PDB file of C-alpha atoms in Angstrom:
ATOM      1  CA  VAL Z   1     -34.469  81.229  73.570  1.00 54.00           C
ATOM      2  CA  ILE Z   2     -34.454  78.087  75.702  1.00 65.00           C
ATOM      3  CA  GLY Z   3     -35.189  78.812  79.330  1.00 69.00           C
ATOM      4  CA  ARG Z   4     -36.768  82.214  78.678  1.00 69.00           C
ATOM      5  CA  SER Z   5     -40.343  83.270  79.126  1.00 72.00           C
ATOM      6  CA  PRO Z   6     -42.532  84.060  76.095  1.00 70.00           C
ATOM      7  CA  GLU Z   7     -42.511  87.750  77.087  1.00 70.00           C
ATOM      8  CA  GLU Z   8     -38.703  87.836  77.025  1.00 68.00           C
ATOM      9  CA  ILE Z   9     -38.595  86.097  73.669  1.00 64.00           C
ATOM     10  CA  SER Z  10     -41.167  88.405  72.041  1.00 64.00           C
ATOM     11  CA  SER Z  11     -39.353  91.489  73.324  1.00 61.00           C
ATOM     12  CA  GLN Z  12     -36.120  90.414  71.571  1.00 63.00           C
ATOM     13  CA  ASN Z  13     -37.534  91.044  68.086  1.00 65.00           C
ATOM     14  CA  LEU Z  14     -36.602  87.605  66.836  1.00 64.00           C
ATOM     15  CA  PRO Z  15     -37.377  86.948  63.162  1.00 67.00           C
ATOM     16  CA  ASP Z  16     -40.599  85.205  62.314  1.00 77.00           C
ATOM     17  CA  PHE Z  17     -40.131  81.564  61.233  1.00 81.00           C
ATOM     18  CA  ALA Z  18     -42.101  82.288  58.043  1.00 84.00           C
ATOM     19  CA  GLU Z  19     -39.595  85.039  57.148  1.00 85.00           C
ATOM     20  CA  VAL Z  20     -36.695  82.680  57.800  1.00 87.00           C
ATOM     21  CA  GLY Z  21     -38.335  80.053  55.571  1.00 89.00           C
ATOM     22  CA  THR Z  22     -38.887  82.548  52.768  1.00 90.00           C
ATOM     23  CA  ALA Z  23     -35.303  83.776  53.022  1.00 91.00           C
ATOM     24  CA  TRP Z  24     -34.021  80.194  52.871  1.00 92.00           C
ATOM     25  CA  GLU Z  25     -36.107  79.500  49.753  1.00 92.00           C
ATOM     26  CA  ILE Z  26     -34.738  82.567  47.977  1.00 91.00           C
ATOM     27  CA  LEU Z  27     -31.133  82.099  49.004  1.00 92.00           C
ATOM     28  CA  SER Z  28     -31.034  78.373  48.241  1.00 93.00           C
ATOM     29  CA  ASP Z  29     -32.384  78.763  44.663  1.00 94.00           C
ATOM     30  CA  PRO Z  30     -29.537  80.028  42.399  1.00 94.00           C
ATOM     31  CA  LYS Z  31     -31.898  81.923  40.066  1.00 95.00           C
ATOM     32  CA  GLN Z  32     -33.772  83.651  42.899  1.00 94.00           C
ATOM     33  CA  ARG Z  33     -30.480  84.316  44.728  1.00 94.00           C
ATOM     34  CA  LYS Z  34     -29.088  86.016  41.621  1.00 96.00           C
ATOM     35  CA  ARG Z  35     -32.202  88.200  41.358  1.00 95.00           C
ATOM     36  CA  TYR Z  36     -31.965  89.024  45.079  1.00 94.00           C
ATOM     37  CA  ASP Z  37     -28.273  89.960  44.760  1.00 95.00           C
ATOM     38  CA  ARG Z  38     -29.030  92.173  41.737  1.00 96.00           C
ATOM     39  CA  THR Z  39     -31.756  93.932  43.713  1.00 95.00           C
ATOM     40  CA  LEU Z  40     -29.365  94.561  46.595  1.00 95.00           C
ATOM     41  CA  ARG Z  41     -26.694  95.953  44.239  1.00 96.00           C
ATOM     42  CA  ALA Z  42     -29.272  98.210  42.572  1.00 97.00           C
ATOM     43  CA  GLU Z  43     -30.391  99.536  45.961  1.00 96.00           C
ATOM     44  CA  GLU Z  44     -26.779 100.133  47.010  1.00 97.00           C
ATOM     45  CA  PHE Z  45     -26.108 101.946  43.730  1.00 97.00           C
ATOM     46  CA  THR Z  46     -29.220 104.095  44.168  1.00 97.00           C
ATOM     47  CA  ASP Z  47     -28.201 104.967  47.735  1.00 96.00           C
ATOM     48  CA  ALA Z  48     -24.685 105.870  46.575  1.00 97.00           C
ATOM     49  CA  VAL Z  49     -25.991 108.108  43.783  1.00 97.00           C
ATOM     50  CA  GLU Z  50     -28.411 109.851  46.158  1.00 96.00           C
ATOM     51  CA  LYS Z  51     -25.617 110.449  48.669  1.00 97.00           C
ATOM     52  CA  MET Z  52     -23.305 111.792  45.956  1.00 97.00           C
ATOM     53  CA  ALA Z  53     -26.023 114.141  44.665  1.00 96.00           C
ATOM     54  CA  ASP Z  54     -26.725 115.323  48.203  1.00 95.00           C
ATOM     55  CA  ASP Z  55     -23.012 115.947  48.840  1.00 95.00           C
ATOM     56  CA  MET Z  56     -22.651 117.845  45.560  1.00 95.00           C
ATOM     57  CA  THR Z  57     -25.693 119.973  46.376  1.00 94.00           C
ATOM     58  CA  LYS Z  58     -24.276 120.825  49.794  1.00 94.00           C
ATOM     59  CA  LYS Z  59     -20.936 121.797  48.236  1.00 94.00           C
ATOM     60  CA  ALA Z  60     -22.545 123.859  45.464  1.00 94.00           C
ATOM     61  CA  ALA Z  61     -25.060 125.693  47.651  1.00 94.00           C
ATOM     62  CA  PRO Z  62     -22.673 128.376  48.998  1.00 93.00           C
ATOM     63  CA  THR Z  63     -21.396 129.155  45.488  1.00 94.00           C
ATOM     64  CA  ALA Z  64     -24.923 129.275  44.102  1.00 93.00           C
ATOM     65  CA  ARG Z  65     -25.935 131.634  46.884  1.00 92.00           C
ATOM     66  CA  ARG Z  66     -23.003 133.983  46.129  1.00 93.00           C
ATOM     67  CA  VAL Z  67     -23.889 133.972  42.423  1.00 93.00           C
ATOM     68  CA  ILE Z  68     -27.509 134.783  43.198  1.00 93.00           C
ATOM     69  CA  GLU Z  69     -26.584 137.544  45.653  1.00 93.00           C
ATOM     70  CA  ASN Z  70     -23.749 139.101  43.610  1.00 94.00           C
ATOM     71  CA  VAL Z  71     -24.898 138.588  40.022  1.00 94.00           C
ATOM     72  CA  ALA Z  72     -28.526 137.584  39.629  1.00 94.00           C
ATOM     73  CA  MET Z  73     -30.133 139.901  42.184  1.00 94.00           C
ATOM     74  CA  PRO Z  74     -28.262 143.058  41.089  1.00 94.00           C
ATOM     75  CA  PHE Z  75     -29.118 142.224  37.472  1.00 95.00           C
ATOM     76  CA  LEU Z  76     -32.794 141.715  38.319  1.00 95.00           C
ATOM     77  CA  VAL Z  77     -32.891 144.956  40.324  1.00 94.00           C
ATOM     78  CA  ARG Z  78     -31.319 146.909  37.425  1.00 93.00           C
ATOM     79  CA  THR Z  79     -33.669 145.267  34.935  1.00 96.00           C
ATOM     80  CA  ALA Z  80     -36.723 145.981  37.083  1.00 95.00           C
ATOM     81  CA  THR Z  81     -35.622 149.589  37.613  1.00 94.00           C
ATOM     82  CA  THR Z  82     -35.078 150.090  33.878  1.00 95.00           C
ATOM     83  CA  THR Z  83     -38.411 148.461  33.053  1.00 95.00           C
ATOM     84  CA  ILE Z  84     -40.263 150.639  35.552  1.00 95.00           C
ATOM     85  CA  ALA Z  85     -38.562 153.753  34.199  1.00 94.00           C
ATOM     86  CA  SER Z  86     -39.454 152.772  30.618  1.00 95.00           C
ATOM     87  CA  VAL Z  87     -43.088 152.087  31.483  1.00 95.00           C
ATOM     88  CA  THR Z  88     -43.316 155.359  33.418  1.00 95.00           C
ATOM     89  CA  ALA Z  89     -41.813 157.301  30.490  1.00 95.00           C
ATOM     90  CA  ALA Z  90     -44.182 155.615  28.031  1.00 95.00           C
ATOM     91  CA  ALA Z  91     -47.164 156.419  30.257  1.00 95.00           C
ATOM     92  CA  GLU Z  92     -46.067 160.068  30.492  1.00 94.00           C
ATOM     93  CA  ASP Z  93     -45.607 160.255  26.698  1.00 94.00           C
ATOM     94  CA  LEU Z  94     -49.074 158.761  26.166  1.00 93.00           C
ATOM     95  CA  LYS Z  95     -50.596 161.241  28.592  1.00 92.00           C
ATOM     96  CA  ALA Z  96     -48.797 164.167  26.930  1.00 91.00           C
ATOM     97  CA  SER Z  97     -49.938 162.942  23.508  1.00 90.00           C
ATOM     98  CA  LYS Z  98     -53.556 162.736  24.701  1.00 88.00           C
ATOM     99  CA  ASP Z  99     -53.314 166.198  26.298  1.00 85.00           C
ATOM    100  CA  LYS Z 100     -51.887 167.628  23.047  1.00 85.00           C
ATOM    101  CA  LYS Z 101     -54.727 166.087  20.977  1.00 83.00           C
ATOM    102  CA  ARG Z 102     -57.279 167.550  23.396  1.00 81.00           C
ATOM    103  CA  GLY Z 103     -55.612 170.941  23.086  1.00 77.00           C
ATOM    104  CA  ASN Z 104     -55.716 170.772  19.272  1.00 71.00           C
ATOM    105  CA  LEU Z 105     -59.388 169.781  19.341  1.00 65.00           C
ATOM    106  CA  GLY Z 106     -60.223 172.694  21.629  1.00 59.00           C
ATOM    107  CA  SER Z 107     -58.531 175.261  19.381  1.00 60.00           C
ATOM    108  CA  ALA Z 108     -60.234 173.878  16.269  1.00 55.00           C
ATOM    109  CA  VAL Z 109     -63.717 174.714  17.594  1.00 51.00           C
TER     110      VAL Z 109
END
């Protein structure tokens, strides 16, 4: 820092003296230091869990895709086809029943 211009110093991203003072206060007080260390460990644990979950998701994705393509989709297609056929048959039965009632009413007159 000594012998450099203010522009050179500001471009080096040196820490602010207030930040250094705050850090010293926290790290020199055993109670605050313990809290700070716990916070760091919690953040590291959270990062590790997120990374593990991400890795597991990446490993499971190809298997999940194969299951969807080879099991779920064929099942859904068969189910949809059967449902459509059932609804179509029911609609045809209803229409035939209505036509039969109309025919019986016409012959009764």
